mmCIF file of C-alpha atoms in Angstrom:
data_model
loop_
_atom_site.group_PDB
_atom_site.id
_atom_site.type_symbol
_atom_site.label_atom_id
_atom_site.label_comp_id
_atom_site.label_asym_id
_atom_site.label_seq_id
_atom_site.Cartn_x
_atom_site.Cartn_y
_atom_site.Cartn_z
ATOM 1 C CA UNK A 12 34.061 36.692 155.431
ATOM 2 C CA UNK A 13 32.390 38.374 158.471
ATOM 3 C CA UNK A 14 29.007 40.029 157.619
ATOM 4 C CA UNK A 15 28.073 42.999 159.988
ATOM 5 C CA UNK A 16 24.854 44.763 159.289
ATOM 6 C CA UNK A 17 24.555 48.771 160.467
ATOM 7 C CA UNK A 18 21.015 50.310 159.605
ATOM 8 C CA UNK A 19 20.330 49.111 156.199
ATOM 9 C CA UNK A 20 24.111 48.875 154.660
ATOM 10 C CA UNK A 21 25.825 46.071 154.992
ATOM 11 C CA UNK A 22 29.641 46.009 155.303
ATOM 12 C CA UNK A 23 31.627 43.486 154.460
ATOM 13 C CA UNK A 24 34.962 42.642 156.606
ATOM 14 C CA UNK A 25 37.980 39.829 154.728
ATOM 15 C CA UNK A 26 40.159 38.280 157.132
ATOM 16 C CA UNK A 27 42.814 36.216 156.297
ATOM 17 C CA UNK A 28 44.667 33.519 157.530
ATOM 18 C CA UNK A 29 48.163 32.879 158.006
ATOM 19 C CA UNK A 30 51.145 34.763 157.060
ATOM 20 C CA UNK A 31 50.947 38.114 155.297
ATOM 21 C CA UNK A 32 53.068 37.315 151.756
ATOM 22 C CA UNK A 33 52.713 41.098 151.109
ATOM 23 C CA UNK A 34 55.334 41.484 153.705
ATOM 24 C CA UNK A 35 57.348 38.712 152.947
ATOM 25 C CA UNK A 36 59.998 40.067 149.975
ATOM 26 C CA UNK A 37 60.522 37.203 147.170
ATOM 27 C CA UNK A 38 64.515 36.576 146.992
ATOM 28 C CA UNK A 39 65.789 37.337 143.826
ATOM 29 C CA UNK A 40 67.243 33.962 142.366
ATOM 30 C CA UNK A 41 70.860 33.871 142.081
ATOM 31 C CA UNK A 42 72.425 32.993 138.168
ATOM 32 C CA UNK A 43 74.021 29.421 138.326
ATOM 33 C CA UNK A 44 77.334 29.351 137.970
ATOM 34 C CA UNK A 45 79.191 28.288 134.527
ATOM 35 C CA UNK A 46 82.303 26.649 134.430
ATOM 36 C CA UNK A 47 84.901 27.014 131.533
ATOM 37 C CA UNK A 48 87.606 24.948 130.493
ATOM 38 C CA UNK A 49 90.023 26.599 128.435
ATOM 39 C CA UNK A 50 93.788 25.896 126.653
ATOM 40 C CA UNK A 51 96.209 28.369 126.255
ATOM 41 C CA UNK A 52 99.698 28.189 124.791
ATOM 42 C CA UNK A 53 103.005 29.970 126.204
ATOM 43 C CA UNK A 54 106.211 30.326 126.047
ATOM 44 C CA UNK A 55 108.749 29.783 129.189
ATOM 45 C CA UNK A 56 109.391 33.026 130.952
ATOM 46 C CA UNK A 57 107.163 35.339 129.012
ATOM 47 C CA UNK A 58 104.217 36.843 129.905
ATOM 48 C CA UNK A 59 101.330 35.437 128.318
ATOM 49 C CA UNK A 60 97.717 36.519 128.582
ATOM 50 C CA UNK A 61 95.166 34.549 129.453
ATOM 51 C CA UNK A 62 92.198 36.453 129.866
ATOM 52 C CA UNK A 63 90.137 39.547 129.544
ATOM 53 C CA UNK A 64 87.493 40.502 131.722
ATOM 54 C CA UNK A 65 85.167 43.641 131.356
ATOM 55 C CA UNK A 66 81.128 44.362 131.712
ATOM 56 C CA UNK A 67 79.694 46.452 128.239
ATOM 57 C CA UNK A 68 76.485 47.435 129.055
ATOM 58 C CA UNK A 69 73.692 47.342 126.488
ATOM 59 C CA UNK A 70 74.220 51.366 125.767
ATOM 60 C CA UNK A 71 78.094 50.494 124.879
ATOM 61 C CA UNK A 72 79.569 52.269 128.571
ATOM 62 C CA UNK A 73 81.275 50.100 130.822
ATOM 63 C CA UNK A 74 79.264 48.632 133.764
ATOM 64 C CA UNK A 75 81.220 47.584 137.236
ATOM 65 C CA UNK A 76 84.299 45.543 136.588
ATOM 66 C CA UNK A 77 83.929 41.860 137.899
ATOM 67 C CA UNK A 78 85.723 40.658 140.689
ATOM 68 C CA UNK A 79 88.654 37.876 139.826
ATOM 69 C CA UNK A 80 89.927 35.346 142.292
ATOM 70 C CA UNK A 81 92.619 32.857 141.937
ATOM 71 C CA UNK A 82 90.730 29.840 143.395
ATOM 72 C CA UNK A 83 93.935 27.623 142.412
ATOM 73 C CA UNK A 84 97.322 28.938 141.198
ATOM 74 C CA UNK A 85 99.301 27.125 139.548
ATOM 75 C CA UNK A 86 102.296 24.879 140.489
ATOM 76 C CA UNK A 87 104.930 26.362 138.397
ATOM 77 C CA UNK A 88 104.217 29.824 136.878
ATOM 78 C CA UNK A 89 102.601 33.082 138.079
ATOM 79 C CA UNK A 90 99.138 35.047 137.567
ATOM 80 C CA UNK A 91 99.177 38.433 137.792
ATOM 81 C CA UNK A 92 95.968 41.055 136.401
ATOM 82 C CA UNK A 93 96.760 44.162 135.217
ATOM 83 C CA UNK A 94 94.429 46.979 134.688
ATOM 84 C CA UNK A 95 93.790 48.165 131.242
ATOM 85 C CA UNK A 96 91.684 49.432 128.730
ATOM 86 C CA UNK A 97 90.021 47.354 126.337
ATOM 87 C CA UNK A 98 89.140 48.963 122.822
ATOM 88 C CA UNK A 99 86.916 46.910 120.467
ATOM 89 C CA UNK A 100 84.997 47.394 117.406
ATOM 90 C CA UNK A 101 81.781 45.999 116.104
ATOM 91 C CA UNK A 102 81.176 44.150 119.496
ATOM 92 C CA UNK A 103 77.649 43.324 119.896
ATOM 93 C CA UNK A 104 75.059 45.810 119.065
ATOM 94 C CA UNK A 105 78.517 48.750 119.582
ATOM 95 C CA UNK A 106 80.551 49.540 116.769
ATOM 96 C CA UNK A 107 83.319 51.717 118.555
ATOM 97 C CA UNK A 108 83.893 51.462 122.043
ATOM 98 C CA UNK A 109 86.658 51.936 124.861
ATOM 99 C CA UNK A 110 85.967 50.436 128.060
ATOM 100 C CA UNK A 111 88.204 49.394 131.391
ATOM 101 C CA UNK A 112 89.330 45.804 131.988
ATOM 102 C CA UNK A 113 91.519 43.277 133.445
ATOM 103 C CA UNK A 114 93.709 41.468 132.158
ATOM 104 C CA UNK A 115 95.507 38.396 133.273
ATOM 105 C CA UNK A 116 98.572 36.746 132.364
ATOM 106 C CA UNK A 117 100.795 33.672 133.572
ATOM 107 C CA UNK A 118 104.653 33.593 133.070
ATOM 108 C CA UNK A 119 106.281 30.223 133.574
ATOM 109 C CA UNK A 120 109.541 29.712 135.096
ATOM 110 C CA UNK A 121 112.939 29.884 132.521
ATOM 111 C CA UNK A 122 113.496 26.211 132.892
ATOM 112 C CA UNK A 123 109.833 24.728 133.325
ATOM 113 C CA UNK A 124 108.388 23.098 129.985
ATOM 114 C CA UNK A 125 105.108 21.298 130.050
ATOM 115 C CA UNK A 126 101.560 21.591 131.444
ATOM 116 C CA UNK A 127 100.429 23.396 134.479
ATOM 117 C CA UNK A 128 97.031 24.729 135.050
ATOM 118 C CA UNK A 129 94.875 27.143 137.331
ATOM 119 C CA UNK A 130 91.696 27.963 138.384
ATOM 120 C CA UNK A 131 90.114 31.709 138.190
ATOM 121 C CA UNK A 132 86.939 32.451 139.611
ATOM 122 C CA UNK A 133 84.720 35.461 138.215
ATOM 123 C CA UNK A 134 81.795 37.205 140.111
ATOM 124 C CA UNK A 135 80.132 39.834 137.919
ATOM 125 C CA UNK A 136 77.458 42.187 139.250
ATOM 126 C CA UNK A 137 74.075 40.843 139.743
ATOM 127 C CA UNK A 138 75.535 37.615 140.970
ATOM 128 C CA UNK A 139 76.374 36.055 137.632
ATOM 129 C CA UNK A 140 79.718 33.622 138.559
ATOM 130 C CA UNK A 141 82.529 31.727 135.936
ATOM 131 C CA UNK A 142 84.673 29.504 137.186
ATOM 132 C CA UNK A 143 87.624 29.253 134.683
ATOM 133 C CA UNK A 144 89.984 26.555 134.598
ATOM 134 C CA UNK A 145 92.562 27.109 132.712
ATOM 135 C CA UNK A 146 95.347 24.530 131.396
ATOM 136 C CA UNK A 147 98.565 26.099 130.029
ATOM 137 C CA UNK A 148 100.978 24.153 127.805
ATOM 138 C CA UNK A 149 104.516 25.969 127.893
ATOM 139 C CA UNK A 150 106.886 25.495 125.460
ATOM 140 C CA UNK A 151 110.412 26.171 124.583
ATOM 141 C CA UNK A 152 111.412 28.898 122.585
ATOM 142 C CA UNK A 153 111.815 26.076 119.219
ATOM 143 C CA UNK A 154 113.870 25.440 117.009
ATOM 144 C CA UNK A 155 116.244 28.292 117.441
ATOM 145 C CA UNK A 156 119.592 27.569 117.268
ATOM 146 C CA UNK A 157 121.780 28.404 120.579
ATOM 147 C CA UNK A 158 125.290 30.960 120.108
#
């Protein structure tokens, strides 16, 4: 603090030193990201889903869809996501609500029985990511008897 006297008032001047943190914007810290590790059973050559992905906001309306990637496929089926709309009652603090989402499903090859798995990731708005894997255990179509 500098002191510099004019007449018989006195006014005071604060410097500072170093950098100016007023200018300096705090980053906003990014969510870490979760990884889930899920089952899901299926039948050979059928479409089976194996997720749903949406964003309800706290007012029940939809907020921005996330963005899905297939970070691994897998080595004998398909994953395709389809757009749809995803209807739900007493979800959260919403009773009613209709919302967009996507929805993905695998389909295994006629002939392949067994395990095969994948990896999805999900980035949601705000930077919020899930990394899915998912393992899929196809089956046959049982104990039906062949004509």
């Amino acid at each position: 603090m500098r002191v510099i006297r004019q007449g018989c008032a006195a006014v005071f001047l604060w410097a500072s030193i170093g950098a100016a943190s007023a200018q300096t914007p705090t980053p906003t810290p990014v969510p870490p990201e979760t990884t889930v590790e899920r089952q899901v059973r299926a039948l050979a050559n059928r479409d089976t889903q194996i997720g749903i992905y949406l964003n309800v906001l706290p007012d029940c309306t939809s907020g921005p869809l996330p963005t899905i990637r297939l970070v691994s496929p897998p080595t004998a089926g398909k994953v395709v996501v389809k757009s749809a709309k995803a209807k739900a009652t007493n979800y959260k603090a919403c009773l009613a609500l209709e919302v967009p989402a996507y929805v993905a499903f695998y389909k295994a090859p006629p002939e392949f029985l067994g395990d095969d798995a994948l990896t999805i990731e999900v980035k949601y708005q705000g930077g919020r990511t899930e990394i899915q894997k998912i393992t899929v255990k196809v089956s046959g179509p049982g104990n039906q008897q062949k004509i």
